[in-house]
Each structure stands twice: as C-alpha cells, then as structure tokens.
mmCIF file of N, CA and C in Angstrom:
data_model
loop_
_atom_site.group_PDB
_atom_site.id
_atom_site.type_symbol
_atom_site.label_atom_id
_atom_site.label_comp_id
_atom_site.label_asym_id
_atom_site.label_seq_id
_atom_site.Cartn_x
_atom_site.Cartn_y
_atom_site.Cartn_z
ATOM 1 N N GLY A 205 149.221 -37.107 6.023
ATOM 2 C CA GLY A 205 149.143 -36.845 7.435
ATOM 3 C C GLY A 205 150.516 -36.647 8.060
ATOM 4 N N VAL A 206 151.480 -37.487 7.654
ATOM 5 C CA VAL A 206 152.818 -37.404 8.236
ATOM 6 C C VAL A 206 153.505 -36.113 7.796
ATOM 7 N N LEU A 207 153.300 -35.721 6.551
ATOM 8 C CA LEU A 207 153.887 -34.476 6.060
ATOM 9 C C LEU A 207 153.332 -33.277 6.826
ATOM 10 N N LEU A 208 152.024 -33.243 6.998
ATOM 11 C CA LEU A 208 151.398 -32.161 7.758
ATOM 12 C C LEU A 208 151.871 -32.171 9.207
ATOM 13 N N ALA A 209 152.030 -33.370 9.778
ATOM 14 C CA ALA A 209 152.510 -33.483 11.160
ATOM 15 C C ALA A 209 153.913 -32.907 11.293
ATOM 16 N N GLY A 210 154.764 -33.165 10.304
ATOM 17 C CA GLY A 210 156.112 -32.604 10.326
ATOM 18 C C GLY A 210 156.103 -31.089 10.240
ATOM 19 N N LEU A 211 155.230 -30.556 9.396
ATOM 20 C CA LEU A 211 155.118 -29.101 9.281
ATOM 21 C C LEU A 211 154.617 -28.474 10.580
ATOM 22 N N VAL A 212 153.611 -29.098 11.187
ATOM 23 C CA VAL A 212 153.063 -28.579 12.444
ATOM 24 C C VAL A 212 154.113 -28.652 13.544
ATOM 25 N N GLU A 213 154.856 -29.767 13.589
ATOM 26 C CA GLU A 213 155.903 -29.908 14.607
ATOM 27 C C GLU A 213 156.959 -28.817 14.459
ATOM 28 N N GLY A 214 157.401 -28.561 13.235
ATOM 29 C CA GLY A 214 158.383 -27.505 13.000
ATOM 30 C C GLY A 214 157.855 -26.132 13.364
ATOM 31 N N PHE A 215 156.594 -25.872 13.042
ATOM 32 C CA PHE A 215 155.989 -24.584 13.368
ATOM 33 C C PHE A 215 155.910 -24.385 14.878
ATOM 34 N N VAL A 216 155.454 -25.414 15.596
ATOM 35 C CA VAL A 216 155.320 -25.303 17.054
ATOM 36 C C VAL A 216 156.692 -25.154 17.700
ATOM 37 N N LYS A 217 157.676 -25.920 17.235
ATOM 38 C CA LYS A 217 159.035 -25.796 17.777
ATOM 39 C C LYS A 217 159.571 -24.382 17.566
ATOM 40 N N GLY A 218 159.377 -23.856 16.361
ATOM 41 C CA GLY A 218 159.867 -22.511 16.068
ATOM 42 C C GLY A 218 159.163 -21.444 16.880
ATOM 43 N N ALA A 219 157.862 -21.615 17.069
ATOM 44 C CA ALA A 219 157.093 -20.615 17.813
ATOM 45 C C ALA A 219 157.459 -20.609 19.286
ATOM 46 N N LEU A 220 157.775 -21.776 19.846
ATOM 47 C CA LEU A 220 158.071 -21.863 21.276
ATOM 48 C C LEU A 220 159.563 -21.889 21.588
ATOM 49 N N ALA A 221 160.422 -21.796 20.576
ATOM 50 C CA ALA A 221 161.868 -21.886 20.797
ATOM 51 C C ALA A 221 162.386 -20.752 21.666
ATOM 52 N N SER A 222 161.783 -19.595 21.577
ATOM 53 C CA SER A 222 162.255 -18.461 22.378
ATOM 54 C C SER A 222 161.907 -18.622 23.849
ATOM 55 N N VAL A 223 160.917 -19.451 24.160
ATOM 56 C CA VAL A 223 160.504 -19.655 25.548
ATOM 57 C C VAL A 223 161.426 -20.644 26.233
ATOM 58 N N ASP A 224 161.495 -21.862 25.700
ATOM 59 C CA ASP A 224 162.307 -22.909 26.307
ATOM 60 C C ASP A 224 162.494 -24.010 25.280
ATOM 61 N N LEU A 225 163.745 -24.434 25.082
ATOM 62 C CA LEU A 225 164.042 -25.426 24.059
ATOM 63 C C LEU A 225 163.417 -26.777 24.385
ATOM 64 N N LYS A 226 163.507 -27.214 25.647
ATOM 65 C CA LYS A 226 162.939 -28.516 26.015
ATOM 66 C C LYS A 226 161.423 -28.513 25.852
ATOM 67 N N THR A 227 160.797 -27.445 26.265
ATOM 68 C CA THR A 227 159.344 -27.341 26.140
ATOM 69 C C THR A 227 158.931 -27.307 24.676
ATOM 70 N N SER A 228 159.677 -26.608 23.851
ATOM 71 C CA SER A 228 159.310 -26.504 22.442
ATOM 72 C C SER A 228 159.392 -27.863 21.753
ATOM 73 N N ARG A 229 160.402 -28.661 22.086
ATOM 74 C CA ARG A 229 160.503 -29.993 21.475
ATOM 75 C C ARG A 229 159.347 -30.884 21.906
ATOM 76 N N LEU A 230 159.023 -30.843 23.205
ATOM 77 C CA LEU A 230 157.923 -31.660 23.720
ATOM 78 C C LEU A 230 156.596 -31.260 23.081
ATOM 79 N N MET A 231 156.312 -29.966 23.053
ATOM 80 C CA MET A 231 155.053 -29.502 22.479
ATOM 81 C C MET A 231 154.993 -29.787 20.980
ATOM 82 N N GLY A 232 156.135 -29.701 20.296
ATOM 83 C CA GLY A 232 156.181 -30.042 18.877
ATOM 84 C C GLY A 232 155.832 -31.499 18.635
ATOM 85 N N LYS A 233 156.389 -32.382 19.472
ATOM 86 C CA LYS A 233 156.077 -33.814 19.343
ATOM 87 C C LYS A 233 154.606 -34.090 19.652
ATOM 88 N N ILE A 234 154.077 -33.445 20.688
ATOM 89 C CA ILE A 234 152.664 -33.630 21.032
ATOM 90 C C ILE A 234 151.775 -33.187 19.869
ATOM 91 N N ALA A 235 152.083 -32.038 19.279
ATOM 92 C CA ALA A 235 151.297 -31.545 18.141
ATOM 93 C C ALA A 235 151.407 -32.499 16.954
ATOM 94 N N SER A 236 152.607 -33.018 16.722
ATOM 95 C CA SER A 236 152.822 -33.952 15.622
ATOM 96 C C SER A 236 152.003 -35.224 15.806
ATOM 97 N N TYR A 237 152.041 -35.796 17.004
ATOM 98 C CA TYR A 237 151.272 -37.014 17.269
ATOM 99 C C TYR A 237 149.769 -36.753 17.204
ATOM 100 N N ALA A 238 149.344 -35.579 17.606
ATOM 101 C CA ALA A 238 147.919 -35.241 17.526
ATOM 102 C C ALA A 238 147.463 -35.189 16.070
ATOM 103 N N VAL A 239 148.274 -34.593 15.205
ATOM 104 C CA VAL A 239 147.922 -34.514 13.783
ATOM 105 C C VAL A 239 147.892 -35.908 13.162
ATOM 106 N N ILE A 240 148.880 -36.748 13.506
ATOM 107 C CA ILE A 240 148.913 -38.108 12.967
ATOM 108 C C ILE A 240 147.694 -38.900 13.443
ATOM 109 N N THR A 241 147.333 -38.744 14.716
ATOM 110 C CA THR A 241 146.172 -39.453 15.257
ATOM 111 C C THR A 241 144.890 -39.036 14.549
ATOM 112 N N ILE A 242 144.698 -37.745 14.374
ATOM 113 C CA ILE A 242 143.488 -37.256 13.704
ATOM 114 C C ILE A 242 143.463 -37.691 12.241
ATOM 115 N N ALA A 243 144.625 -37.669 11.574
ATOM 116 C CA ALA A 243 144.682 -38.120 10.180
ATOM 117 C C ALA A 243 144.365 -39.609 10.070
ATOM 118 N N THR A 244 144.860 -40.403 11.020
ATOM 119 C CA THR A 244 144.570 -41.836 11.016
ATOM 120 C C THR A 244 143.087 -42.097 11.243
ATOM 121 N N LEU A 245 142.499 -41.387 12.197
ATOM 122 C CA LEU A 245 141.064 -41.540 12.440
ATOM 123 C C LEU A 245 140.249 -41.140 11.213
ATOM 124 N N ALA A 246 140.661 -40.070 10.545
ATOM 125 C CA ALA A 246 139.953 -39.637 9.339
ATOM 126 C C ALA A 246 140.090 -40.673 8.222
ATOM 127 N N ALA A 247 141.282 -41.278 8.093
ATOM 128 C CA ALA A 247 141.482 -42.303 7.066
ATOM 129 C C ALA A 247 140.624 -43.529 7.350
ATOM 130 N N PHE A 248 140.582 -43.975 8.603
ATOM 131 C CA PHE A 248 139.731 -45.113 8.960
ATOM 132 C C PHE A 248 138.264 -44.807 8.678
ATOM 133 N N SER A 249 137.857 -43.596 8.973
ATOM 134 C CA SER A 249 136.468 -43.213 8.738
ATOM 135 C C SER A 249 136.149 -43.222 7.245
ATOM 136 N N GLU A 250 137.057 -42.714 6.425
ATOM 137 C CA GLU A 250 136.844 -42.690 4.976
ATOM 138 C C GLU A 250 136.823 -44.097 4.388
ATOM 139 N N LEU A 251 137.624 -44.998 4.957
ATOM 140 C CA LEU A 251 137.678 -46.373 4.462
ATOM 141 C C LEU A 251 136.575 -47.247 5.042
ATOM 142 N N LYS A 252 135.726 -46.650 5.875
ATOM 143 C CA LYS A 252 134.610 -47.363 6.512
ATOM 144 C C LYS A 252 135.094 -48.539 7.372
ATOM 145 N N ILE A 253 136.237 -48.343 8.044
ATOM 146 C CA ILE A 253 136.777 -49.360 8.950
ATOM 147 C C ILE A 253 136.382 -48.978 10.364
ATOM 148 N N ALA A 254 135.627 -49.841 11.021
ATOM 149 C CA ALA A 254 135.189 -49.622 12.409
ATOM 150 C C ALA A 254 134.645 -48.205 12.569
ATOM 151 N N GLU A 255 133.696 -47.880 11.735
ATOM 152 C CA GLU A 255 133.201 -46.502 11.636
ATOM 153 C C GLU A 255 132.642 -45.964 12.955
ATOM 154 N N SER A 256 131.831 -46.742 13.631
ATOM 155 C CA SER A 256 131.254 -46.251 14.888
ATOM 156 C C SER A 256 132.325 -46.114 15.963
ATOM 157 N N PHE A 257 133.297 -47.023 15.988
ATOM 158 C CA PHE A 257 134.389 -46.939 16.959
ATOM 159 C C PHE A 257 135.226 -45.684 16.724
ATOM 160 N N VAL A 258 135.509 -45.390 15.465
ATOM 161 C CA VAL A 258 136.287 -44.197 15.125
ATOM 162 C C VAL A 258 135.520 -42.945 15.523
ATOM 163 N N ASN A 259 134.216 -42.924 15.286
ATOM 164 C CA ASN A 259 133.405 -41.766 15.674
ATOM 165 C C ASN A 259 133.410 -41.572 17.183
ATOM 166 N N ILE A 260 133.300 -42.668 17.930
ATOM 167 C CA ILE A 260 133.329 -42.572 19.390
ATOM 168 C C ILE A 260 134.678 -42.047 19.865
ATOM 169 N N LEU A 261 135.767 -42.547 19.273
ATOM 170 C CA LEU A 261 137.101 -42.064 19.649
ATOM 171 C C LEU A 261 137.263 -40.579 19.346
ATOM 172 N N PHE A 262 136.788 -40.156 18.176
ATOM 173 C CA PHE A 262 136.929 -38.754 17.790
ATOM 174 C C PHE A 262 136.115 -37.846 18.703
ATOM 175 N N ILE A 263 134.894 -38.243 19.001
ATOM 176 C CA ILE A 263 134.057 -37.445 19.907
ATOM 177 C C ILE A 263 134.682 -37.397 21.295
ATOM 178 N N GLY A 264 135.222 -38.530 21.750
ATOM 179 C CA GLY A 264 135.901 -38.564 23.047
ATOM 180 C C GLY A 264 137.118 -37.665 23.074
ATOM 181 N N LEU A 265 137.877 -37.646 21.980
ATOM 182 C CA LEU A 265 139.062 -36.792 21.899
ATOM 183 C C LEU A 265 138.679 -35.320 21.976
ATOM 184 N N ILE A 266 137.668 -34.926 21.237
ATOM 185 C CA ILE A 266 137.214 -33.534 21.253
ATOM 186 C C ILE A 266 136.665 -33.158 22.628
ATOM 187 N N ALA A 267 135.895 -34.055 23.240
ATOM 188 C CA ALA A 267 135.352 -33.781 24.575
ATOM 189 C C ALA A 267 136.473 -33.655 25.602
ATOM 190 N N MET A 268 137.487 -34.513 25.498
ATOM 191 C CA MET A 268 138.620 -34.453 26.416
ATOM 192 C C MET A 268 139.352 -33.113 26.293
ATOM 193 N N LEU A 269 139.582 -32.678 25.065
ATOM 194 C CA LEU A 269 140.265 -31.401 24.861
ATOM 195 C C LEU A 269 139.434 -30.231 25.377
ATOM 196 N N ALA A 270 138.142 -30.256 25.125
ATOM 197 C CA ALA A 270 137.274 -29.171 25.593
ATOM 198 C C ALA A 270 137.225 -29.126 27.113
ATOM 199 N N LEU A 271 137.104 -30.278 27.737
ATOM 200 C CA LEU A 271 137.068 -30.335 29.196
ATOM 201 C C LEU A 271 138.397 -29.890 29.798
ATOM 202 N N GLY A 272 139.492 -30.333 29.218
ATOM 203 C CA GLY A 272 140.806 -29.923 29.706
ATOM 204 C C GLY A 272 141.025 -28.426 29.565
ATOM 205 N N PHE A 273 140.625 -27.874 28.426
ATOM 206 C CA PHE A 273 140.771 -26.436 28.207
ATOM 207 C C PHE A 273 139.903 -25.648 29.177
ATOM 208 N N GLY A 274 138.685 -26.108 29.374
ATOM 209 C CA GLY A 274 137.784 -25.426 30.310
ATOM 210 C C GLY A 274 138.304 -25.462 31.732
ATOM 211 N N LEU A 275 138.825 -26.606 32.158
ATOM 212 C CA LEU A 275 139.387 -26.699 33.506
ATOM 213 C C LEU A 275 140.631 -25.834 33.653
ATOM 214 N N ALA A 276 141.476 -25.818 32.635
ATOM 215 C CA ALA A 276 142.692 -25.011 32.703
ATOM 216 C C ALA A 276 142.361 -23.531 32.822
ATOM 217 N N ILE A 277 141.420 -23.067 32.027
ATOM 218 C CA ILE A 277 141.023 -21.662 32.099
ATOM 219 C C ILE A 277 140.281 -21.392 33.400
ATOM 220 N N GLY A 278 139.365 -22.280 33.753
ATOM 221 C CA GLY A 278 138.553 -22.066 34.951
ATOM 222 C C GLY A 278 139.352 -22.069 36.234
ATOM 223 N N LEU A 279 140.293 -22.981 36.358
ATOM 224 C CA LEU A 279 141.071 -23.066 37.590
ATOM 225 C C LEU A 279 142.333 -22.211 37.544
ATOM 226 N N GLY A 280 142.956 -22.142 36.372
ATOM 227 C CA GLY A 280 144.216 -21.412 36.272
ATOM 228 C C GLY A 280 144.049 -19.908 36.216
ATOM 229 N N ALA A 281 142.985 -19.437 35.624
ATOM 230 C CA ALA A 281 142.799 -18.000 35.443
ATOM 231 C C ALA A 281 141.567 -17.505 36.188
ATOM 232 N N LYS A 282 141.227 -18.177 37.268
ATOM 233 C CA LYS A 282 140.010 -17.830 38.006
ATOM 234 C C LYS A 282 140.052 -16.381 38.487
ATOM 235 N N ASP A 283 141.175 -15.964 39.059
ATOM 236 C CA ASP A 283 141.279 -14.601 39.577
ATOM 237 C C ASP A 283 141.241 -13.566 38.456
ATOM 238 N N LEU A 284 141.950 -13.853 37.369
ATOM 239 C CA LEU A 284 141.975 -12.920 36.246
ATOM 240 C C LEU A 284 140.588 -12.763 35.627
ATOM 241 N N VAL A 285 139.914 -13.870 35.390
ATOM 242 C CA VAL A 285 138.570 -13.815 34.811
ATOM 243 C C VAL A 285 137.609 -13.115 35.767
ATOM 244 N N GLY A 286 137.755 -13.374 37.074
ATOM 245 C CA GLY A 286 136.917 -12.695 38.065
ATOM 246 C C GLY A 286 137.104 -11.190 38.029
ATOM 247 N N LYS A 287 138.352 -10.746 37.896
ATOM 248 C CA LYS A 287 138.629 -9.305 37.833
ATOM 249 C C LYS A 287 138.055 -8.697 36.552
ATOM 250 N N ILE A 288 138.228 -9.382 35.437
ATOM 251 C CA ILE A 288 137.700 -8.879 34.167
ATOM 252 C C ILE A 288 136.177 -8.763 34.228
ATOM 253 N N LEU A 289 135.517 -9.794 34.749
ATOM 254 C CA LEU A 289 134.055 -9.751 34.856
ATOM 255 C C LEU A 289 133.593 -8.683 35.838
ATOM 256 N N SER A 290 134.335 -8.488 36.921
ATOM 257 C CA SER A 290 133.984 -7.455 37.893
ATOM 258 C C SER A 290 134.093 -6.062 37.269
ATOM 259 N N ASP A 291 135.179 -5.825 36.534
ATOM 260 C CA ASP A 291 135.341 -4.537 35.856
ATOM 261 C C ASP A 291 134.241 -4.323 34.820
ATOM 262 N N TRP A 292 133.916 -5.379 34.071
ATOM 263 C CA TRP A 292 132.864 -5.275 33.073
ATOM 264 C C TRP A 292 131.525 -4.966 33.737
ATOM 265 N N TYR A 293 131.236 -5.628 34.843
ATOM 266 C CA TYR A 293 129.979 -5.408 35.557
ATOM 267 C C TYR A 293 129.895 -3.971 36.067
ATOM 268 N N LYS A 294 131.001 -3.442 36.594
ATOM 269 C CA LYS A 294 131.018 -2.054 37.075
ATOM 270 C C LYS A 294 130.780 -1.080 35.933
ATOM 271 N N ASP A 295 131.382 -1.355 34.768
ATOM 272 C CA ASP A 295 131.178 -0.490 33.608
ATOM 273 C C ASP A 295 129.720 -0.506 33.152
ATOM 274 N N VAL A 296 129.118 -1.681 33.133
ATOM 275 C CA VAL A 296 127.718 -1.797 32.717
ATOM 276 C C VAL A 296 126.817 -1.073 33.711
ATOM 277 N N GLN A 297 127.064 -1.239 34.991
ATOM 278 C CA GLN A 297 126.261 -0.561 36.008
ATOM 279 C C GLN A 297 126.411 0.951 35.896
ATOM 280 N N HIS A 298 127.628 1.405 35.619
ATOM 281 C CA HIS A 298 127.875 2.839 35.467
ATOM 282 C C HIS A 298 127.129 3.381 34.243
ATOM 283 N N ASP A 299 127.147 2.625 33.142
ATOM 284 C CA ASP A 299 126.451 3.054 31.926
ATOM 285 C C ASP A 299 124.935 3.065 32.116
ATOM 286 N N LEU A 300 124.413 2.136 32.894
ATOM 287 C CA LEU A 300 122.969 2.083 33.124
ATOM 288 C C LEU A 300 122.485 3.235 33.997
ATOM 289 N N LYS A 301 123.338 3.753 34.865
ATOM 290 C CA LYS A 301 122.951 4.846 35.756
ATOM 291 C C LYS A 301 122.936 6.188 35.047
ATOM 292 N N LYS A 302 123.516 6.271 33.868
ATOM 293 C CA LYS A 302 123.560 7.543 33.142
ATOM 294 C C LYS A 302 122.220 7.940 32.615
#
C-alpha cells in the first residue's frame, strides 16, 4: 500500500506541477493518504478485523466522494451543463422536425 501510495503521489505531483507547485504537493499528499487509507481498510477486511465497521467506513467513504463530486459538478458547472443540455435539446428538436 505504501509503495503504491508513493507512486500515486509522484504521478499526481508530476501531472499537476505545470499548474501550481503548492497545489501539486497538496494534491499528491491527499492522493497518497487516500491510497494508504483504502489499503488499510482492505487489509483489515481481509484479516476479518472489525469487518462490519470496515465495510461501513468504506461505504461512507465512497458515498462521501460521490456526493462531493456531484455537488461540485452540479453547483460549479451549472451554467455550462445547462448550456450543453440546451444545445442538445435544440439539436434533438431540430432532428425530430425533419
């Protein structure tokens, strides 16, 4: 888990280095800790240690990420998504009238 976390951290740092050095280091650390956390949860699950607790934590983690991603897209890109859907709707209406 730690080896994979180091690789992920280096990859994220390298990918975001052109944007901002401070941001790339922070995002690299966040990715590294996320990999370590998931690896630890997987190890506990395999060792049958607090199995139901680990499952609840993992489901909560996935739900938190999904909700955060949905809110970020929904609130942050509301205008862009609205424009894309409006253009798509106009295209469909135009095709149906043919």
